[in-house]
Short mmCIF file of C-alpha atoms and ligand atoms in Angstrom, two decimals:
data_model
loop_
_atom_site.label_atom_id
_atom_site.label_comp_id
_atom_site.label_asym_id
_atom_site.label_seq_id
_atom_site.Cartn_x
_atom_site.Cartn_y
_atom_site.Cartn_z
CA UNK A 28 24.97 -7.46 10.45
CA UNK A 29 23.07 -6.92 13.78
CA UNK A 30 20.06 -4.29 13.61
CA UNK A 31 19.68 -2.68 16.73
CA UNK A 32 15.68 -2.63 17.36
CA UNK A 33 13.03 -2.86 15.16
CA UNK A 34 13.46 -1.45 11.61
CA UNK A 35 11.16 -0.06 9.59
CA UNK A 36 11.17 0.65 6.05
CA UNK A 37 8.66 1.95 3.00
CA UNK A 38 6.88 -1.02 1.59
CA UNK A 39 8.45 -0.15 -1.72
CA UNK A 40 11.73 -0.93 0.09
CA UNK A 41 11.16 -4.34 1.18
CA UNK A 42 14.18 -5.91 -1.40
CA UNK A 43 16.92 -2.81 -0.33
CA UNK A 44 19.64 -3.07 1.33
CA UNK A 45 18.53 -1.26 4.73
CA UNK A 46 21.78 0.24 6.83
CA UNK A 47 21.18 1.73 9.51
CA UNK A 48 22.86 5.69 9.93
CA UNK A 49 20.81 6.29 12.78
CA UNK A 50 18.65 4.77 15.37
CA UNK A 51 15.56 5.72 16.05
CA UNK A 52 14.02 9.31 15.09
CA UNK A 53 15.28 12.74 15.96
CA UNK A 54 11.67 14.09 16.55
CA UNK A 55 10.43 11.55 18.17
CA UNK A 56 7.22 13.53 19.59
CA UNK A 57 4.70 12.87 16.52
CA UNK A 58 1.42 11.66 19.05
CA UNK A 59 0.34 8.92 17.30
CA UNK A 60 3.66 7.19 16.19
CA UNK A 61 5.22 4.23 18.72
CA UNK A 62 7.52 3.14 16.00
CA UNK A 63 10.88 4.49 17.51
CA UNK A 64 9.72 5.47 21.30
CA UNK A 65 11.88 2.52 22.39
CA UNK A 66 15.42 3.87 20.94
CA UNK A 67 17.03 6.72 22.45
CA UNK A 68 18.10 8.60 19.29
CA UNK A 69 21.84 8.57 18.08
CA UNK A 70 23.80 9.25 14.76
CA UNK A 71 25.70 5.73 14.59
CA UNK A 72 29.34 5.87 14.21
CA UNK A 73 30.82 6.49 10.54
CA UNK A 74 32.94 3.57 11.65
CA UNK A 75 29.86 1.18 12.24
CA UNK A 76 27.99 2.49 9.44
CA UNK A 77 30.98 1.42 7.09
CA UNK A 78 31.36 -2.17 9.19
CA UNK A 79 27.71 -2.84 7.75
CA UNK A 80 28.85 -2.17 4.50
CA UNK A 81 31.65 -4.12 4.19
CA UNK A 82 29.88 -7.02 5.95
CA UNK A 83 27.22 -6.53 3.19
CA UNK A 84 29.34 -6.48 0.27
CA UNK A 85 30.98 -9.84 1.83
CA UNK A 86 27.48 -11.95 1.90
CA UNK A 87 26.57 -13.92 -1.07
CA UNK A 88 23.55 -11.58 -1.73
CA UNK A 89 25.86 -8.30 -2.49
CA UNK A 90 25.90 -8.41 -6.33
CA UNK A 91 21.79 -8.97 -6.03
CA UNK A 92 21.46 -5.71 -3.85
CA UNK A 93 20.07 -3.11 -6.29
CA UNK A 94 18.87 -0.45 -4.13
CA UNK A 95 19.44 0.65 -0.66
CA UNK A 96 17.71 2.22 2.06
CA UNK A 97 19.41 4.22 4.95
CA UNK A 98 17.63 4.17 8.05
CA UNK A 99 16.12 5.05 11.19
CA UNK A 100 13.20 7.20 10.90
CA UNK A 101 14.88 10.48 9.52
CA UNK A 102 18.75 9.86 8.18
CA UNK A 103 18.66 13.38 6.64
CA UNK A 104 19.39 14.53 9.90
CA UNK A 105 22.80 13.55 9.57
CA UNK A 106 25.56 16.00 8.29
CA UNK A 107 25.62 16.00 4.47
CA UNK A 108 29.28 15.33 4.17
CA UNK A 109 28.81 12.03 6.01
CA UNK A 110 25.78 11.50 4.17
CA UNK A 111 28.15 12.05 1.06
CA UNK A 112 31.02 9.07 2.48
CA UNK A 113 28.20 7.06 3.10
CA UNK A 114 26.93 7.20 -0.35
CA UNK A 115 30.50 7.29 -2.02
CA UNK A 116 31.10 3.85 -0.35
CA UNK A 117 27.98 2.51 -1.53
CA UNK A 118 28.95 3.28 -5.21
CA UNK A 119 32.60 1.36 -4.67
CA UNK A 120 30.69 -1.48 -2.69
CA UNK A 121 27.76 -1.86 -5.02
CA UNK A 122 28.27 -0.60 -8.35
CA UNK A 123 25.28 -2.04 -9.62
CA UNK A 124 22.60 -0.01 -7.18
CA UNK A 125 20.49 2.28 -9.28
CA UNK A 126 19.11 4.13 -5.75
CA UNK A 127 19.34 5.19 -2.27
CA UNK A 128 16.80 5.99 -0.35
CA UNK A 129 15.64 7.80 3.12
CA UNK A 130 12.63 8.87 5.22
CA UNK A 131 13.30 12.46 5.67
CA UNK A 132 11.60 15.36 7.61
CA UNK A 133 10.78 18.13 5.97
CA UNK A 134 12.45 19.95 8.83
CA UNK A 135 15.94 18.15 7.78
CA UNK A 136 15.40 19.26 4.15
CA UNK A 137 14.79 22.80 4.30
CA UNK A 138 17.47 22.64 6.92
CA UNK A 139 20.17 21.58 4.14
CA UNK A 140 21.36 23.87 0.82
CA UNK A 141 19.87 23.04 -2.06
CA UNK A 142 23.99 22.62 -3.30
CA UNK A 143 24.18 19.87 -0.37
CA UNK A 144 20.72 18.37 -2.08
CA UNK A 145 22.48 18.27 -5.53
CA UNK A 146 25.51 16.80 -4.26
CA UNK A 147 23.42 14.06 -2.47
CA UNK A 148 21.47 13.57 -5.80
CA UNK A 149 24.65 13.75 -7.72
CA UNK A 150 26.33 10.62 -5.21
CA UNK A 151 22.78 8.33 -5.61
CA UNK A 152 20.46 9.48 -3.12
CA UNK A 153 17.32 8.89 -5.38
CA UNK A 154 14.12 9.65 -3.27
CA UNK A 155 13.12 10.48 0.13
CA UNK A 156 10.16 9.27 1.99
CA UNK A 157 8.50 12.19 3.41
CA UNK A 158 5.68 11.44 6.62
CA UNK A 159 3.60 14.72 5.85
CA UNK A 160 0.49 13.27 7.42
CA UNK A 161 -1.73 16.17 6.98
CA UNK A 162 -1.86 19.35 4.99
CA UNK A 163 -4.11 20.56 7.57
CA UNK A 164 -1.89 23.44 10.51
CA UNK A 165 -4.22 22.29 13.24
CA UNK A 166 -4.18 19.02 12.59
CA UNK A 167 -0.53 18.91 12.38
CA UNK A 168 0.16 20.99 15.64
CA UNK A 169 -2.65 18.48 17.26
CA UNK A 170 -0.18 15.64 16.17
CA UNK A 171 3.17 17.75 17.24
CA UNK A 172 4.59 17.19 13.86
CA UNK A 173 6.33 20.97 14.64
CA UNK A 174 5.89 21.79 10.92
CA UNK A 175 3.80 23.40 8.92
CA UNK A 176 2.30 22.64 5.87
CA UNK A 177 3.53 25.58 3.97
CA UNK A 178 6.78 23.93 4.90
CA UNK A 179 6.08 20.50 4.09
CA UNK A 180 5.09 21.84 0.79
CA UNK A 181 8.46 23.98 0.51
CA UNK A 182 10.58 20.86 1.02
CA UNK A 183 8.42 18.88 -1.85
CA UNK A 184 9.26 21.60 -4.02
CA UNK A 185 12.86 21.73 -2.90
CA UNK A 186 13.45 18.41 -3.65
CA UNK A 187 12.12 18.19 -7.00
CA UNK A 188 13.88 21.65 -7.77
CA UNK A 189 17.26 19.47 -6.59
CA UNK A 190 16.31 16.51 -8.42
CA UNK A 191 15.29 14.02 -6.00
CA UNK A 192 12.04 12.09 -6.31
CA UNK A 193 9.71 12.58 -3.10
CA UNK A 194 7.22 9.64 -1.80
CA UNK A 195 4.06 11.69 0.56
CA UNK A 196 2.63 9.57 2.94
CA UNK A 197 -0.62 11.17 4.82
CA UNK A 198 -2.79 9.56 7.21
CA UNK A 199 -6.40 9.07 6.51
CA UNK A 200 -8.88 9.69 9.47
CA UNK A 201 -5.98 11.50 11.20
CA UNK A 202 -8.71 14.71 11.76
CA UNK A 203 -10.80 12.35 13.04
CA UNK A 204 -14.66 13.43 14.01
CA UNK A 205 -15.34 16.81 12.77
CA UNK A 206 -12.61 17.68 10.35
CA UNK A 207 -13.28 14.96 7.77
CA UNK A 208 -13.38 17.84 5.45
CA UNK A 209 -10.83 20.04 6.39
CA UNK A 210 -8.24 17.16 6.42
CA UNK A 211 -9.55 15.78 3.08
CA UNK A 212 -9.16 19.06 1.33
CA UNK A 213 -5.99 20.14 2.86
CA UNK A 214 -4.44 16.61 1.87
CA UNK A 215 -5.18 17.24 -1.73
CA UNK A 216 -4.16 21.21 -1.59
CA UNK A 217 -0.73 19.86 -0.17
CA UNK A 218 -0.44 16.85 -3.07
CA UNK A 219 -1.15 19.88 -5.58
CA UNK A 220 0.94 22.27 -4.57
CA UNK A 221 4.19 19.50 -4.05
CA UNK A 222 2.94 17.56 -7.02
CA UNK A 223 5.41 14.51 -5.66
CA UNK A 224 6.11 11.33 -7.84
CA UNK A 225 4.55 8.93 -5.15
CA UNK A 226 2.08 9.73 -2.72
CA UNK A 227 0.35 7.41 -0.73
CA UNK A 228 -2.16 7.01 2.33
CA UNK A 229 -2.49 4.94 5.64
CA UNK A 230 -5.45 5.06 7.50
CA UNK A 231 -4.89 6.07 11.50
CA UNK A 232 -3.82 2.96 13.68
CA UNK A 233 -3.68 3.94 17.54
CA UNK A 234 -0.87 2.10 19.82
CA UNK A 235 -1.05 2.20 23.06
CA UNK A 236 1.37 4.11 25.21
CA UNK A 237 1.07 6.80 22.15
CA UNK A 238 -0.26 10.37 23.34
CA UNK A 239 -2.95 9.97 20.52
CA UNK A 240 -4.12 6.49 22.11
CA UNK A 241 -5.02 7.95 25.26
CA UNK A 242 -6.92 10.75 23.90
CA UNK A 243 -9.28 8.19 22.15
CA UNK A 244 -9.72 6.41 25.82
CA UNK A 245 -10.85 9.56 27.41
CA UNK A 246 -12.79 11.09 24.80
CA UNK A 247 -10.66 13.76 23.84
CA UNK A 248 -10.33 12.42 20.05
CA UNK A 249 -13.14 10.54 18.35
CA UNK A 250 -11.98 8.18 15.59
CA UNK A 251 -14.37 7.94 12.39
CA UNK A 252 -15.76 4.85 10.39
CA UNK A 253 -14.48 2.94 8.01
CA UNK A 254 -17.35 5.08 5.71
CA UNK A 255 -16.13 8.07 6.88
CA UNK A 256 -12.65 7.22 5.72
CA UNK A 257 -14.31 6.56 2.32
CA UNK A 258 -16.00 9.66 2.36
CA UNK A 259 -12.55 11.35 3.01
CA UNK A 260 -10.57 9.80 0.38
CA UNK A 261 -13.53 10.26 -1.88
CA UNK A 262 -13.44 14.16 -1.00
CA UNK A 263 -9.44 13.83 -1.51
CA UNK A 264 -9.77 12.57 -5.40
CA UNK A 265 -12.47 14.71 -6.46
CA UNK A 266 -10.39 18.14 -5.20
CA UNK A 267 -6.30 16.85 -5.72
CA UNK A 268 -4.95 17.81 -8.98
CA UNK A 269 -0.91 16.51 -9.35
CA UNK A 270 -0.89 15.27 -12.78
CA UNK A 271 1.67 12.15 -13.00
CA UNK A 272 1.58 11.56 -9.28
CA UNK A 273 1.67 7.58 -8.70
CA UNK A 274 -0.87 7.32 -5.78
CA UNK A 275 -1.45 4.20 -3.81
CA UNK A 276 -3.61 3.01 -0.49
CA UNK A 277 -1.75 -0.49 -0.22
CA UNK A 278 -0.41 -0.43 3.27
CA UNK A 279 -1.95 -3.48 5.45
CA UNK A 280 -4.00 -0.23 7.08
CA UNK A 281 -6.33 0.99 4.23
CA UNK A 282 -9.48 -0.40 4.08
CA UNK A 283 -9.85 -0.42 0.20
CA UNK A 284 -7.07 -0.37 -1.82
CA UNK A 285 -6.33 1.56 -4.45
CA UNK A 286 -3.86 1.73 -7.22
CA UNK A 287 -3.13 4.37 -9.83
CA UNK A 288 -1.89 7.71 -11.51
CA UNK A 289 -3.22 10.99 -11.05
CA UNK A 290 -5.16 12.82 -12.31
CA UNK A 291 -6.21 10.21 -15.11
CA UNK A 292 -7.02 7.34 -12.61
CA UNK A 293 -9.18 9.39 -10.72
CA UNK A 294 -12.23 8.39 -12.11
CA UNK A 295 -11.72 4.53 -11.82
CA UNK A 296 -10.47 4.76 -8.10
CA UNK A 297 -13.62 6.68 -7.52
CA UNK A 298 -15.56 3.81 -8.74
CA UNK A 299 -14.18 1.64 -6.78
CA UNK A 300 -14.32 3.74 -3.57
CA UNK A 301 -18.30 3.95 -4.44
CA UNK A 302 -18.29 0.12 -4.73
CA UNK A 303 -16.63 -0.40 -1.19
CA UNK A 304 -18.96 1.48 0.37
CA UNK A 305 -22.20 0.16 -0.93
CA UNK A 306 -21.20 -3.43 -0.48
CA UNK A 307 -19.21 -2.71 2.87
CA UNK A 308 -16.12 -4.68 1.43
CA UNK A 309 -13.86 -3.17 3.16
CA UNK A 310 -10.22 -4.81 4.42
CA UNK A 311 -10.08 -5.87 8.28
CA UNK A 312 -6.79 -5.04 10.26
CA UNK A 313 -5.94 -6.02 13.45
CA UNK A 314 -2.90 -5.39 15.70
CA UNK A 315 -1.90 -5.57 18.80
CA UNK A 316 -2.44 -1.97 20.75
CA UNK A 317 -5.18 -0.81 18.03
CA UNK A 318 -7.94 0.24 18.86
CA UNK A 319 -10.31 -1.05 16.49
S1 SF4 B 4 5.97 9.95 12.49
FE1 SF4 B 4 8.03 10.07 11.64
S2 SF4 B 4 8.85 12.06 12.39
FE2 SF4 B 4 7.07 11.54 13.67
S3 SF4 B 4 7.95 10.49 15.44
FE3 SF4 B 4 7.32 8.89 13.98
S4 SF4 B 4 9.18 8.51 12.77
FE4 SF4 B 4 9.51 10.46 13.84
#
């Protein structure tokens, strides 16, 4: 099987099957994302979709593939009756997969009825990976994520009303200078009120050719300190309350990680947030394009 482009997938992901439905991402304008700017956006073919999973089933790994991940950046975008062949041919295929998984938008979910949710729930679809980012409006029309956060938080709920598990991702730092606390607070307002199974943070890498990359080089957007992330996150526990939430701040991006459930964990992660920060420990990442 031949990916076209780069793929990307949740970290949690990294042993699923990952099929590509689309390429690239149907939005496509968020200003500090590069990760799909190179594909031109396109539901694939049922036809090539259903190659992949033959070819799949054929390799030696098939009867070791336990879950499976349907790609580009939003496959809820696609019709839910193909979603529904797609996951019907999975079950023949692979009998023994326990889950399949998306990123999602929370545009495409409050687009679909919550029947068409059941009935993806019902055929295996498991959890969806949503990129909320922020729970902050300003910050989120800043980053043209053409959502709001009342919304974001209406398609957490939808989800769990429809029985399908929801991973948050938000971006730490993404308010940068001057709304350290407006971001903080709205992050953990939004992880209350959608009270997800997973939610997790990065901290703000800048590409360039990204909208939000250039805005750093002329001054419009000032980035803040690794402390000032700290202080964030730090501002984030002490005001989120979504008992049984599994949070995490493992991506190669965070400069301390941190690993546990809400609300009990709280504490402990605050600790070591406090320890970070007096001893400057903090994780070093560098890529090509960043900034820092
Ligand atoms: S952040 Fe997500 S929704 Fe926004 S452009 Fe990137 S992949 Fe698409």
């Amino acid at each position: 099987m031949e990916y076209e482009g780069i793929v990307y997938r949740p970290p949690s992901e990294a042993r699923s099957l990952i099929i590509q439905v689309t390429i690239g991402c149907a939005h496509n304008t968020c200003t500090f994302c590069n990760m799909y700017k190179a594909k031109q956006f396109r539901i694939r073919r049922m036809e090539e979709i259903l190659a992949d999973l033959e070819e799949a089933a054929k390799s030696r790994y098939a009867s070791w593939i336990e879950r499976v991940f349907l790609a580009d950046g939003d496959a809820l975008v696609v019709k839910t009756e193909d979603l529904l062949t797609i996951l019907a041919r999975i079950r023949e295929l692979f009998p023994q997969v326990s889950r399949v998984s998306s990123y999602g938008t929370a545009q495409d979910i409050l687009r679909k009825p919550e029947e068409d949710l059941r009935a993806l729930r019902d055929a295996g679809l498991g959890i969806v990976y949503v990129g909320a980012e922020s729970g902050d409006n300003e910050i989120l029309r800043y980053i043209h994520k053409d959502v709001t956060a009342e919304e974001i938080a209406e398609a957490g709920r939808k989800l769990k009303r429809c029985g399908i598990q929801t991973s948050v991702t938000l971006i730490s730092g993404l308010g940068g200078r001057g709304r350290v606390t407006r971001h903080a607070l709205s992050c953990a307002r939004l992880i209350s009120e959608m009270n997800p199974e997973y939610a997790s943070f990065l901290t703000l890498r800048l590409y360039e050719g990204t909208p939000m990359y250039d805005d750093v080089v002329s001054g419009r957007f000032e980035r803040i300190t690794p402390d000032e992330i700290v202080d964030e996150m730090e501002l984030f526990l002490k005001n989120v309350d979504s008992p049984g939430t599994v949070f995490r701040t493992n991506h190669a991006s965070n400069y301390v990680v941190l690993a546990g459930t809400l609300n009990d964990d709280i504490p402990a992660m605050l600790e070591k947030l406090e320890e970070a920060k007096r001893t400057h420990r903090y994780r070093v990442f560098r890529e090509t394009g960043d900034l820092l």
